[in-house]
């Protein structure tokens, strides 16, 4: 029988968590390196590492032979191997970066060293965010993924969900500064998230329209599923309305409750995006192929096994 | 040098699925795995000029295989004679190769948790025998041989007849050549 989706929800969850953790780390380290606000985002670094770690767990869980996962580090040139190394190192560097802010370790006061670690962290997180999109877009067999626009979309989504999560975590332990400082960071992050969500809205609409008008019938078929087919409720309702338009409205409304709800919705939008994309793994079918797989007998598996 | 390749003479294929069965039997495949389906287009045309086109599929053993580049463990590999195969012991079942193959030539073996594919019956081929699907094809629609040997059947067919390759535009350089008959399909 033909399998519908070789990669399913674990991969979608991983892509979401990888983008989220990477985006959180990028913004936290940017605020640290360029605006000297590292302490406000200390917890965000740890949560980002946990997100990436959970994503790696999903990746391993999805394997045919999970206990052999370490072999993924053994190839020389595969994108997946490169990505696996970056994920692993990012988790470690994030934890080290976090340790500077706790005051528990002998190196906690060394600000210069911390800045170096933050710089490395920024580079790695950028790599992770780019890689999640590049991994899918490198697959020539899947026309809906095989476009340079996919890494752009995933990067924007990673940054916008990262900004949302960072704003939820900013100023919590181990931060010990003033409430005014946290408020100013919140304002900056909300402004940034508004810009990123608007940009993501533009990119996602362009992406789907581009695919819908594509000369490739497979890509067109997947896009029409998003626009008016079986994915349209998730796309228009989940991703566009709940994940993008509603957060913009809430940000515009302002207030404390909106400041909490809008980032949560933006993060949910990120989940919808990854699931929609991962389940759009259409391959170009040969003439008569669909019919072939449909004609195969179904429901005889138990009999066949008993026969053997 | 040796470069194994296959020619599919779709003019001769009658869509009997013998190759599918022979392959599954020889490779002892689980019930949900088929390495070489035979697709059927049609009947097309207007009576009495009606015909069906059959297109046998198989791993294309590409010269530029997308699957080998996608493999993060080195389990997917290509030998010097062009045969692309998976080393079970190294495969972790990440399915990256399956996603990268435009020909649906790779399948998940759920019993072993590894990716599996046609390997041109490489153990038989290296003993000088034909792959099982070729040996069983009573219409001689599947022709197998060394493309680099100017006297081989595949070499003579590929160099004398117009053949097409599937999804050639994806730059995978597939090494299965189709002779297209009446009506044709590509």
Tab-separated table of C-alpha atoms in Angstrom:
chain	number	residue	atom	x	y	z
A	1	UNK	CA	0.000	0.000	0.000
A	2	UNK	CA	1.123	3.536	-0.556
A	3	UNK	CA	1.779	5.478	2.592
A	4	UNK	CA	0.084	8.821	2.746
A	5	UNK	CA	2.754	10.686	4.689
A	6	UNK	CA	6.221	9.410	5.466
A	7	UNK	CA	6.833	12.328	7.768
A	8	UNK	CA	3.952	13.160	10.060
A	9	UNK	CA	3.274	14.956	13.335
A	10	UNK	CA	6.620	14.224	15.069
A	11	UNK	CA	8.492	15.960	12.240
A	12	UNK	CA	5.997	18.848	12.192
A	13	UNK	CA	6.412	19.222	15.964
A	14	UNK	CA	10.180	19.117	15.644
A	15	UNK	CA	10.204	21.754	12.881
A	16	UNK	CA	8.024	23.983	15.061
A	17	UNK	CA	10.129	23.481	18.204
A	18	UNK	CA	13.407	23.889	16.316
A	19	UNK	CA	12.202	27.133	14.739
A	20	UNK	CA	10.809	28.350	18.057
A	21	UNK	CA	13.958	27.541	20.052
A	22	UNK	CA	16.191	29.012	17.348
A	23	UNK	CA	14.090	32.157	17.028
A	24	UNK	CA	14.009	32.653	20.807
A	25	UNK	CA	17.774	32.295	21.004
A	26	UNK	CA	18.413	34.668	18.090
A	27	UNK	CA	16.323	37.451	19.644
A	28	UNK	CA	17.613	36.832	23.181
A	29	UNK	CA	21.238	36.999	22.037
A	30	UNK	CA	20.591	40.025	19.808
A	31	UNK	CA	19.067	41.876	22.773
A	32	UNK	CA	22.052	40.736	24.832
A	33	UNK	CA	24.824	41.657	22.388
A	34	UNK	CA	23.458	44.895	20.954
A	35	UNK	CA	21.178	46.285	23.697
A	36	UNK	CA	22.819	44.818	26.812
A	37	UNK	CA	19.577	43.193	27.990
A	38	UNK	CA	20.927	39.665	28.347
A	39	UNK	CA	19.764	39.200	31.933
A	40	UNK	CA	16.121	39.862	30.969
A	41	UNK	CA	16.257	36.883	28.578
A	42	UNK	CA	18.215	34.424	30.705
A	43	UNK	CA	15.274	32.090	31.247
A	44	UNK	CA	14.329	32.307	27.556
A	45	UNK	CA	17.725	30.773	26.714
A	46	UNK	CA	17.043	27.790	28.944
A	47	UNK	CA	13.502	27.313	27.631
A	48	UNK	CA	14.813	27.574	24.055
A	49	UNK	CA	17.313	24.795	24.802
A	50	UNK	CA	14.465	22.713	26.256
A	51	UNK	CA	12.338	23.329	23.125
A	52	UNK	CA	15.154	22.229	20.818
A	53	UNK	CA	15.784	19.229	23.068
A	54	UNK	CA	12.122	18.233	22.942
A	55	UNK	CA	12.220	18.682	19.156
A	56	UNK	CA	15.219	16.313	18.991
A	57	UNK	CA	13.251	13.825	21.070
A	58	UNK	CA	10.448	13.940	18.490
A	59	UNK	CA	13.009	13.441	15.710
A	60	UNK	CA	14.400	10.362	17.410
A	61	UNK	CA	10.935	9.062	18.255
A	62	UNK	CA	10.007	9.284	14.567
A	63	UNK	CA	12.913	7.117	13.382
A	64	UNK	CA	12.373	3.558	12.223
A	65	UNK	CA	15.108	2.467	14.627
A	66	UNK	CA	15.300	5.095	17.387
A	67	UNK	CA	18.144	3.410	19.305
A	68	UNK	CA	20.430	3.834	16.270
A	69	UNK	CA	19.931	7.604	16.212
A	70	UNK	CA	23.607	8.328	16.906
A	71	UNK	CA	24.446	7.197	13.382
A	72	UNK	CA	22.954	10.478	12.165
A	73	UNK	CA	26.224	12.149	13.163
A	74	UNK	CA	28.278	9.896	10.899
A	75	UNK	CA	27.721	11.050	7.296
A	76	UNK	CA	29.982	13.677	5.787
A	77	UNK	CA	27.844	15.803	3.536
A	78	UNK	CA	24.151	15.268	4.320
A	79	UNK	CA	22.094	18.276	5.357
A	80	UNK	CA	20.522	16.208	8.124
A	81	UNK	CA	23.904	15.400	9.651
A	82	UNK	CA	24.892	19.062	9.581
A	83	UNK	CA	21.588	20.001	11.228
A	84	UNK	CA	21.853	17.313	13.895
A	85	UNK	CA	25.265	18.617	14.953
A	86	UNK	CA	23.960	22.180	15.106
A	87	UNK	CA	20.957	21.165	17.216
A	88	UNK	CA	23.172	19.296	19.651
A	89	UNK	CA	25.711	22.107	19.995
A	90	UNK	CA	22.980	24.764	20.271
A	91	UNK	CA	21.443	23.000	23.277
A	92	UNK	CA	24.831	22.898	24.998
A	93	UNK	CA	25.800	26.493	24.208
A	94	UNK	CA	22.378	27.767	25.322
A	95	UNK	CA	22.802	25.996	28.658
A	96	UNK	CA	26.291	27.450	29.093
A	97	UNK	CA	25.026	30.915	28.144
A	98	UNK	CA	22.253	30.576	30.726
A	99	UNK	CA	24.705	29.499	33.431
A	100	UNK	CA	26.380	32.939	33.305
A	101	UNK	CA	23.200	34.578	34.601
A	102	UNK	CA	22.561	32.303	37.590
A	103	UNK	CA	25.435	33.338	39.845
A	104	UNK	CA	25.937	29.696	40.823
A	105	UNK	CA	29.166	29.040	38.979
A	106	UNK	CA	32.683	30.457	39.312
A	107	UNK	CA	32.479	31.841	35.749
A	108	UNK	CA	29.120	33.592	36.284
A	109	UNK	CA	30.658	37.050	36.670
A	110	UNK	CA	32.870	36.903	33.549
A	111	UNK	CA	30.968	39.297	31.268
A	112	UNK	CA	33.511	39.221	28.434
A	113	UNK	CA	33.401	35.443	28.150
A	114	UNK	CA	29.608	35.548	28.273
A	115	UNK	CA	29.541	37.917	25.281
A	116	UNK	CA	31.689	35.485	23.293
A	117	UNK	CA	29.352	32.606	24.175
A	118	UNK	CA	26.338	34.745	23.206
A	119	UNK	CA	27.968	35.448	19.834
A	120	UNK	CA	28.503	31.733	19.177
A	121	UNK	CA	24.925	31.126	20.309
A	122	UNK	CA	23.595	33.676	17.809
A	123	UNK	CA	25.457	32.053	14.917
A	124	UNK	CA	24.265	28.545	15.867
A	125	UNK	CA	20.654	29.609	16.391
A	126	UNK	CA	20.640	31.323	12.989
A	127	UNK	CA	21.947	28.107	11.492
A	128	UNK	CA	19.240	26.013	13.173
A	129	UNK	CA	16.426	28.340	12.065
A	130	UNK	CA	17.682	28.356	8.460
A	131	UNK	CA	18.353	24.629	8.425
A	132	UNK	CA	14.808	23.545	9.295
A	133	UNK	CA	13.571	25.215	6.099
A	134	UNK	CA	16.539	24.207	3.964
A	135	UNK	CA	16.112	20.544	4.891
A	136	UNK	CA	12.630	20.443	3.363
A	137	UNK	CA	13.334	22.772	0.457
A	138	UNK	CA	16.258	20.617	-0.703
A	139	UNK	CA	13.933	17.732	-1.569
A	140	UNK	CA	13.457	17.950	-5.323
A	141	UNK	CA	10.843	15.214	-5.285
A	142	UNK	CA	8.355	17.365	-3.339
A	143	UNK	CA	7.350	20.357	-5.486
A	144	UNK	CA	5.488	22.155	-2.687
A	145	UNK	CA	8.663	22.203	-0.559
A	146	UNK	CA	11.288	22.529	-3.248
A	147	UNK	CA	11.473	26.323	-3.341
A	148	UNK	CA	13.808	28.880	-1.754
A	149	UNK	CA	10.707	30.593	-0.346
A	150	UNK	CA	10.277	27.818	2.217
A	151	UNK	CA	13.359	28.683	4.328
A	152	UNK	CA	12.231	32.330	4.204
A	153	UNK	CA	8.781	31.367	5.483
A	154	UNK	CA	10.164	29.126	8.234
A	155	UNK	CA	12.726	31.746	9.279
A	156	UNK	CA	10.111	34.476	9.571
A	157	UNK	CA	7.813	32.139	11.484
A	158	UNK	CA	10.668	31.015	13.757
A	159	UNK	CA	11.528	34.635	14.540
A	160	UNK	CA	7.919	35.714	15.132
A	161	UNK	CA	7.121	32.750	17.414
A	162	UNK	CA	10.504	33.315	19.076
A	163	UNK	CA	9.681	36.975	19.741
A	164	UNK	CA	6.284	35.924	21.124
A	165	UNK	CA	7.781	33.306	23.459
A	166	UNK	CA	10.573	35.677	24.537
A	167	UNK	CA	8.020	38.331	25.497
A	168	UNK	CA	6.185	35.769	27.645
A	169	UNK	CA	9.403	34.751	29.412
A	170	UNK	CA	11.130	38.138	29.664
A	171	UNK	CA	11.879	39.394	33.135
A	172	UNK	CA	11.144	36.161	35.036
A	173	UNK	CA	13.796	34.511	37.249
A	174	UNK	CA	16.824	34.778	37.324
A	175	UNK	CA	16.306	38.419	36.297
A	176	UNK	CA	16.625	40.792	39.264
A	177	UNK	CA	16.207	44.215	37.660
A	178	UNK	CA	13.418	46.765	37.703
A	179	UNK	CA	9.865	46.428	36.374
A	180	UNK	CA	10.424	49.444	34.072
A	181	UNK	CA	13.207	47.619	32.291
A	182	UNK	CA	10.947	44.614	31.699
A	183	UNK	CA	8.139	46.870	30.457
A	184	UNK	CA	10.429	48.522	27.923
A	185	UNK	CA	11.617	45.122	26.697
A	186	UNK	CA	8.023	43.945	26.390
A	187	UNK	CA	7.165	46.968	24.307
A	188	UNK	CA	10.130	46.421	22.028
A	189	UNK	CA	9.283	42.727	21.589
A	190	UNK	CA	5.633	43.421	20.869
A	191	UNK	CA	6.579	45.995	18.240
A	192	UNK	CA	9.001	43.500	16.726
A	193	UNK	CA	6.389	40.734	16.769
A	194	UNK	CA	3.846	42.996	15.034
A	195	UNK	CA	6.356	43.660	12.242
A	196	UNK	CA	7.246	39.974	11.975
A	197	UNK	CA	3.616	38.805	11.958
A	198	UNK	CA	2.731	41.309	9.217
A	199	UNK	CA	5.743	40.099	7.254
A	200	UNK	CA	4.794	36.458	7.820
A	201	UNK	CA	1.255	37.171	6.617
A	202	UNK	CA	2.680	38.634	3.415
A	203	UNK	CA	5.115	35.738	2.929
A	204	UNK	CA	2.539	33.005	3.549
A	205	UNK	CA	0.019	34.554	1.162
A	206	UNK	CA	2.715	35.018	-1.485
A	207	UNK	CA	3.892	31.456	-0.950
A	208	UNK	CA	0.471	29.894	-1.409
A	209	UNK	CA	-0.390	32.120	-4.376
A	210	UNK	CA	2.978	31.355	-5.969
A	211	UNK	CA	2.339	27.627	-5.553
A	212	UNK	CA	-1.226	27.959	-6.817
A	213	UNK	CA	-0.098	29.730	-9.973
A	214	UNK	CA	2.877	27.385	-10.408
A	215	UNK	CA	3.395	25.562	-13.678
A	216	UNK	CA	3.868	22.406	-11.626
A	217	UNK	CA	0.505	20.614	-11.297
A	218	UNK	CA	1.541	18.855	-8.083
A	219	UNK	CA	2.388	22.119	-6.342
A	220	UNK	CA	-0.816	23.632	-7.649
A	221	UNK	CA	-2.855	20.752	-6.299
A	222	UNK	CA	-1.304	21.085	-2.837
A	223	UNK	CA	-1.885	24.848	-2.845
A	224	UNK	CA	-5.514	24.476	-3.832
A	225	UNK	CA	-5.902	22.140	-0.862
A	226	UNK	CA	-4.731	25.023	1.332
A	227	UNK	CA	-6.885	27.657	-0.339
A	228	UNK	CA	-10.163	25.824	-0.780
A	229	UNK	CA	-9.687	22.111	-0.096
A	230	UNK	CA	-9.293	19.885	2.930
A	231	UNK	CA	-6.631	22.119	4.537
A	232	UNK	CA	-8.591	25.360	4.104
A	233	UNK	CA	-10.037	25.369	7.651
A	234	UNK	CA	-6.555	24.929	9.157
A	235	UNK	CA	-5.022	27.446	6.764
A	236	UNK	CA	-7.575	30.269	6.817
A	237	UNK	CA	-8.953	29.618	10.306
A	238	UNK	CA	-5.930	28.259	12.170
A	239	UNK	CA	-2.908	29.855	10.562
A	240	UNK	CA	-4.176	33.103	9.020
A	241	UNK	CA	-6.931	34.078	11.472
A	242	UNK	CA	-5.920	32.594	14.846
A	243	UNK	CA	-2.166	32.648	14.274
A	244	UNK	CA	-1.662	35.938	12.447
A	245	UNK	CA	-4.688	38.273	12.170
A	246	UNK	CA	-6.013	37.814	15.714
A	247	UNK	CA	-2.622	38.505	17.382
A	248	UNK	CA	-2.317	41.678	15.258
A	249	UNK	CA	-5.778	42.779	16.422
A	250	UNK	CA	-4.920	42.060	20.044
A	251	UNK	CA	-1.625	43.930	19.799
A	252	UNK	CA	-3.528	46.868	18.307
A	253	UNK	CA	-6.052	46.697	21.163
A	254	UNK	CA	-3.269	46.819	23.747
A	255	UNK	CA	-3.552	46.081	27.461
A	256	UNK	CA	-2.079	43.434	29.745
A	257	UNK	CA	-4.399	40.562	28.793
A	258	UNK	CA	-3.870	41.193	25.081
A	259	UNK	CA	-0.125	41.297	25.732
A	260	UNK	CA	-0.326	37.768	27.101
A	261	UNK	CA	-2.862	36.267	24.677
A	262	UNK	CA	-1.412	37.637	21.435
A	263	UNK	CA	1.987	35.889	21.799
A	264	UNK	CA	0.268	32.610	22.691
A	265	UNK	CA	-1.845	32.807	19.533
A	266	UNK	CA	1.202	33.702	17.435
A	267	UNK	CA	2.921	30.557	18.751
A	268	UNK	CA	-0.152	28.446	17.901
A	269	UNK	CA	0.046	29.909	14.381
A	270	UNK	CA	3.590	28.547	14.134
A	271	UNK	CA	2.318	25.055	14.973
A	272	UNK	CA	-0.382	25.282	12.282
A	273	UNK	CA	2.188	26.396	9.704
A	274	UNK	CA	4.544	23.441	10.295
A	275	UNK	CA	1.730	20.897	10.233
A	276	UNK	CA	0.245	22.324	7.036
A	277	UNK	CA	3.639	22.300	5.313
A	278	UNK	CA	4.706	18.836	6.473
A	279	UNK	CA	1.415	17.307	5.363
A	280	UNK	CA	1.811	18.912	1.903
A	281	UNK	CA	4.434	16.368	0.846
A	282	UNK	CA	2.862	15.680	-2.556
A	283	UNK	CA	5.024	13.865	-5.072
A	284	UNK	CA	4.392	14.096	-8.784
A	285	UNK	CA	2.460	10.970	-9.735
A	286	UNK	CA	3.060	9.102	-12.976
A	287	UNK	CA	0.189	8.413	-15.352
A	288	UNK	CA	-1.913	5.646	-13.874
A	289	UNK	CA	-0.106	5.602	-10.538
A	290	UNK	CA	-2.975	6.777	-8.369
A	291	UNK	CA	-5.230	4.202	-9.956
A	292	UNK	CA	-2.607	1.468	-9.387
A	293	UNK	CA	-2.393	1.981	-5.648
A	294	UNK	CA	-6.150	2.266	-5.344
A	295	UNK	CA	-6.678	-1.031	-7.121
A	296	UNK	CA	-4.512	-3.030	-4.728
A	297	UNK	CA	-6.601	-5.148	-2.382
A	298	UNK	CA	-7.033	-3.666	1.037
A	299	UNK	CA	-8.036	-5.256	4.302
A	300	UNK	CA	-6.443	-8.635	3.518
A	301	UNK	CA	-3.330	-8.042	5.590
A	302	UNK	CA	-4.483	-10.270	8.461
A	303	UNK	CA	-5.288	-13.064	6.029
A	304	UNK	CA	-1.929	-12.692	4.276
A	305	UNK	CA	-0.065	-12.929	7.549
A	306	UNK	CA	-2.053	-15.960	8.663
A	307	UNK	CA	-1.368	-17.561	5.246
A	308	UNK	CA	2.360	-17.134	5.654
B	1	UNK	CA	33.938	0.017	-16.366
B	2	UNK	CA	30.536	-1.427	-15.825
B	3	UNK	CA	27.375	0.646	-15.706
B	4	UNK	CA	24.286	-1.401	-15.098
B	5	UNK	CA	21.108	-0.043	-16.659
B	6	UNK	CA	17.678	-1.244	-17.674
B	7	UNK	CA	15.546	-0.715	-20.746
B	8	UNK	CA	11.766	-0.920	-20.477
B	9	UNK	CA	10.213	-1.741	-23.823
B	10	UNK	CA	6.679	-0.512	-23.174
B	11	UNK	CA	5.661	-1.754	-26.636
B	12	UNK	CA	6.137	-5.297	-25.365
B	13	UNK	CA	4.794	-4.924	-21.822
B	14	UNK	CA	1.342	-6.434	-21.467
B	15	UNK	CA	0.784	-5.434	-17.845
B	16	UNK	CA	0.812	-8.988	-16.438
B	17	UNK	CA	2.587	-7.966	-13.208
B	18	UNK	CA	4.865	-11.021	-13.313
B	19	UNK	CA	7.852	-8.826	-12.543
B	20	UNK	CA	6.094	-7.419	-9.488
B	21	UNK	CA	5.374	-10.892	-8.182
B	22	UNK	CA	8.823	-12.297	-9.004
B	23	UNK	CA	10.495	-9.399	-7.212
B	24	UNK	CA	8.383	-9.734	-4.121
B	25	UNK	CA	8.940	-13.464	-3.962
B	26	UNK	CA	12.689	-13.317	-4.538
B	27	UNK	CA	13.220	-10.482	-2.060
B	28	UNK	CA	10.715	-11.913	0.439
B	29	UNK	CA	9.065	-8.517	0.810
B	30	UNK	CA	6.424	-7.765	3.446
B	31	UNK	CA	2.899	-7.634	2.034
B	32	UNK	CA	2.812	-3.832	1.928
B	33	UNK	CA	5.958	-3.365	-0.151
B	34	UNK	CA	6.257	-3.268	-3.947
B	35	UNK	CA	9.545	-2.368	-5.615
B	36	UNK	CA	8.369	-2.498	-9.203
B	37	UNK	CA	4.718	-1.694	-9.836
B	38	UNK	CA	3.383	-1.784	-13.396
B	39	UNK	CA	1.211	1.245	-14.062
B	40	UNK	CA	-1.562	1.132	-16.607
B	41	UNK	CA	-2.916	4.069	-18.545
B	42	UNK	CA	-6.121	3.543	-20.387
B	43	UNK	CA	-7.940	2.107	-22.155
B	44	UNK	CA	-7.434	5.210	-24.310
B	45	UNK	CA	-8.712	5.978	-27.794
B	46	UNK	CA	-12.046	5.425	-29.498
B	47	UNK	CA	-13.387	1.980	-30.322
B	48	UNK	CA	-12.216	0.046	-32.300
B	49	UNK	CA	-8.860	1.833	-31.973
B	50	UNK	CA	-8.487	1.313	-28.242
B	51	UNK	CA	-5.307	0.443	-26.440
B	52	UNK	CA	-3.696	0.441	-23.005
B	53	UNK	CA	-0.227	1.629	-22.117
B	54	UNK	CA	1.727	-0.168	-19.431
B	55	UNK	CA	4.656	1.394	-17.686
B	56	UNK	CA	6.780	-0.782	-15.391
B	57	UNK	CA	8.528	1.199	-12.675
B	58	UNK	CA	11.627	0.356	-10.701
B	59	UNK	CA	14.456	2.164	-8.940
B	60	UNK	CA	16.153	4.225	-11.658
B	61	UNK	CA	19.628	3.661	-10.157
B	62	UNK	CA	20.343	7.284	-11.006
B	63	UNK	CA	23.818	8.520	-11.814
B	64	UNK	CA	23.101	11.477	-9.562
B	65	UNK	CA	20.904	9.860	-6.910
B	66	UNK	CA	19.061	12.299	-4.649
B	67	UNK	CA	18.582	9.581	-2.027
B	68	UNK	CA	22.291	8.953	-1.462
B	69	UNK	CA	22.940	12.659	-0.862
B	70	UNK	CA	20.035	12.896	1.573
B	71	UNK	CA	21.164	10.008	3.763
B	72	UNK	CA	22.579	11.247	7.087
B	73	UNK	CA	24.254	7.963	8.034
B	74	UNK	CA	25.913	6.714	4.863
B	75	UNK	CA	23.576	3.700	4.711
B	76	UNK	CA	22.428	4.716	1.220
B	77	UNK	CA	25.276	4.214	-1.160
B	78	UNK	CA	26.150	3.757	-4.796
B	79	UNK	CA	28.639	1.230	-6.040
B	80	UNK	CA	31.055	1.811	-8.901
B	81	UNK	CA	28.792	-0.158	-11.260
B	82	UNK	CA	25.940	2.290	-10.585
B	83	UNK	CA	23.856	0.141	-8.248
B	84	UNK	CA	22.222	2.173	-5.497
B	85	UNK	CA	21.494	0.205	-2.349
B	86	UNK	CA	20.856	0.509	1.374
B	87	UNK	CA	23.042	-1.074	4.016
B	88	UNK	CA	20.454	-2.211	6.558
B	89	UNK	CA	22.829	-2.157	9.523
B	90	UNK	CA	23.561	1.548	9.047
B	91	UNK	CA	20.005	2.710	8.307
B	92	UNK	CA	18.139	4.435	11.123
B	93	UNK	CA	14.822	4.835	9.284
B	94	UNK	CA	14.759	8.636	9.123
B	95	UNK	CA	12.944	8.498	5.751
B	96	UNK	CA	14.944	11.398	4.271
B	97	UNK	CA	15.858	9.233	1.272
B	98	UNK	CA	12.213	8.254	0.775
B	99	UNK	CA	11.214	11.910	0.735
B	100	UNK	CA	14.000	12.785	-1.684
B	101	UNK	CA	13.194	10.151	-4.325
B	102	UNK	CA	10.983	11.476	-7.137
B	103	UNK	CA	10.287	7.940	-8.396
B	104	UNK	CA	8.780	6.485	-5.215
B	105	UNK	CA	11.465	3.804	-5.467
B	106	UNK	CA	12.112	3.740	-1.755
B	107	UNK	CA	9.826	2.214	0.798
B	108	UNK	CA	9.683	1.848	4.526
B	109	UNK	CA	10.177	-1.682	5.743
B	110	UNK	CA	8.112	-1.484	8.904
B	111	UNK	CA	9.228	-4.912	10.063
B	112	UNK	CA	12.870	-3.848	10.207
B	113	UNK	CA	12.370	-0.096	10.641
B	114	UNK	CA	14.656	0.679	7.700
B	115	UNK	CA	14.314	2.151	4.224
B	116	UNK	CA	14.342	-0.505	1.523
B	117	UNK	CA	14.640	-0.473	-2.250
B	118	UNK	CA	15.405	-2.400	-5.401
B	119	UNK	CA	19.117	-3.153	-5.675
B	120	UNK	CA	18.985	-4.586	-9.205
B	121	UNK	CA	19.339	-8.000	-7.486
B	122	UNK	CA	23.007	-7.134	-7.107
B	123	UNK	CA	23.965	-10.506	-5.658
B	124	UNK	CA	22.584	-12.257	-8.742
B	125	UNK	CA	23.923	-9.660	-11.173
B	126	UNK	CA	27.465	-9.992	-9.892
B	127	UNK	CA	27.271	-13.738	-10.442
B	128	UNK	CA	26.472	-12.965	-14.070
B	129	UNK	CA	22.735	-13.616	-13.773
B	130	UNK	CA	19.871	-11.261	-14.550
B	131	UNK	CA	17.714	-9.508	-11.959
B	132	UNK	CA	14.656	-11.567	-11.114
B	133	UNK	CA	12.154	-9.193	-12.720
B	134	UNK	CA	14.090	-9.427	-16.000
B	135	UNK	CA	14.459	-13.179	-15.869
B	136	UNK	CA	10.732	-13.618	-15.303
B	137	UNK	CA	9.549	-11.236	-18.024
B	138	UNK	CA	8.236	-13.592	-20.702
B	139	UNK	CA	7.554	-10.676	-23.092
B	140	UNK	CA	11.165	-9.508	-22.812
B	141	UNK	CA	9.897	-6.032	-21.987
B	142	UNK	CA	12.626	-5.600	-19.382
B	143	UNK	CA	16.151	-5.680	-20.725
B	144	UNK	CA	19.099	-5.487	-18.352
B	145	UNK	CA	22.797	-5.137	-18.972
B	146	UNK	CA	25.969	-3.120	-18.970
B	147	UNK	CA	25.526	0.227	-20.678
B	148	UNK	CA	29.281	0.636	-21.063
B	149	UNK	CA	29.584	-2.598	-23.037
B	150	UNK	CA	28.888	-1.642	-26.694
B	151	UNK	CA	27.739	-5.196	-27.482
B	152	UNK	CA	25.161	-5.458	-24.693
B	153	UNK	CA	21.445	-5.383	-25.500
B	154	UNK	CA	20.816	-2.308	-23.355
B	155	UNK	CA	23.642	-0.397	-24.956
B	156	UNK	CA	22.488	-1.241	-28.471
B	157	UNK	CA	18.851	-0.359	-27.692
B	158	UNK	CA	19.651	2.907	-25.964
B	159	UNK	CA	21.988	3.950	-28.757
B	160	UNK	CA	19.743	2.946	-31.660
B	161	UNK	CA	16.191	3.774	-30.547
B	162	UNK	CA	14.635	6.933	-29.196
B	163	UNK	CA	14.219	6.374	-25.478
B	164	UNK	CA	12.903	8.562	-22.718
B	165	UNK	CA	13.792	8.745	-19.054
B	166	UNK	CA	11.356	9.681	-16.316
B	167	UNK	CA	11.505	13.138	-14.715
B	168	UNK	CA	14.805	13.801	-16.418
B	169	UNK	CA	14.386	17.515	-15.680
B	170	UNK	CA	15.073	16.869	-11.985
B	171	UNK	CA	18.741	16.280	-12.811
B	172	UNK	CA	18.924	12.847	-11.207
B	173	UNK	CA	20.278	11.248	-14.389
B	174	UNK	CA	18.121	8.085	-14.167
B	175	UNK	CA	19.524	4.924	-15.764
B	176	UNK	CA	16.276	3.225	-16.745
B	177	UNK	CA	15.369	3.936	-20.358
B	178	UNK	CA	11.833	3.640	-21.697
B	179	UNK	CA	11.022	2.728	-25.277
B	180	UNK	CA	7.650	4.307	-25.858
B	181	UNK	CA	5.128	2.545	-28.033
B	182	UNK	CA	1.688	3.432	-29.344
B	183	UNK	CA	0.052	6.399	-27.700
B	184	UNK	CA	3.061	6.841	-25.483
B	185	UNK	CA	3.341	8.368	-22.067
B	186	UNK	CA	6.027	10.218	-20.274
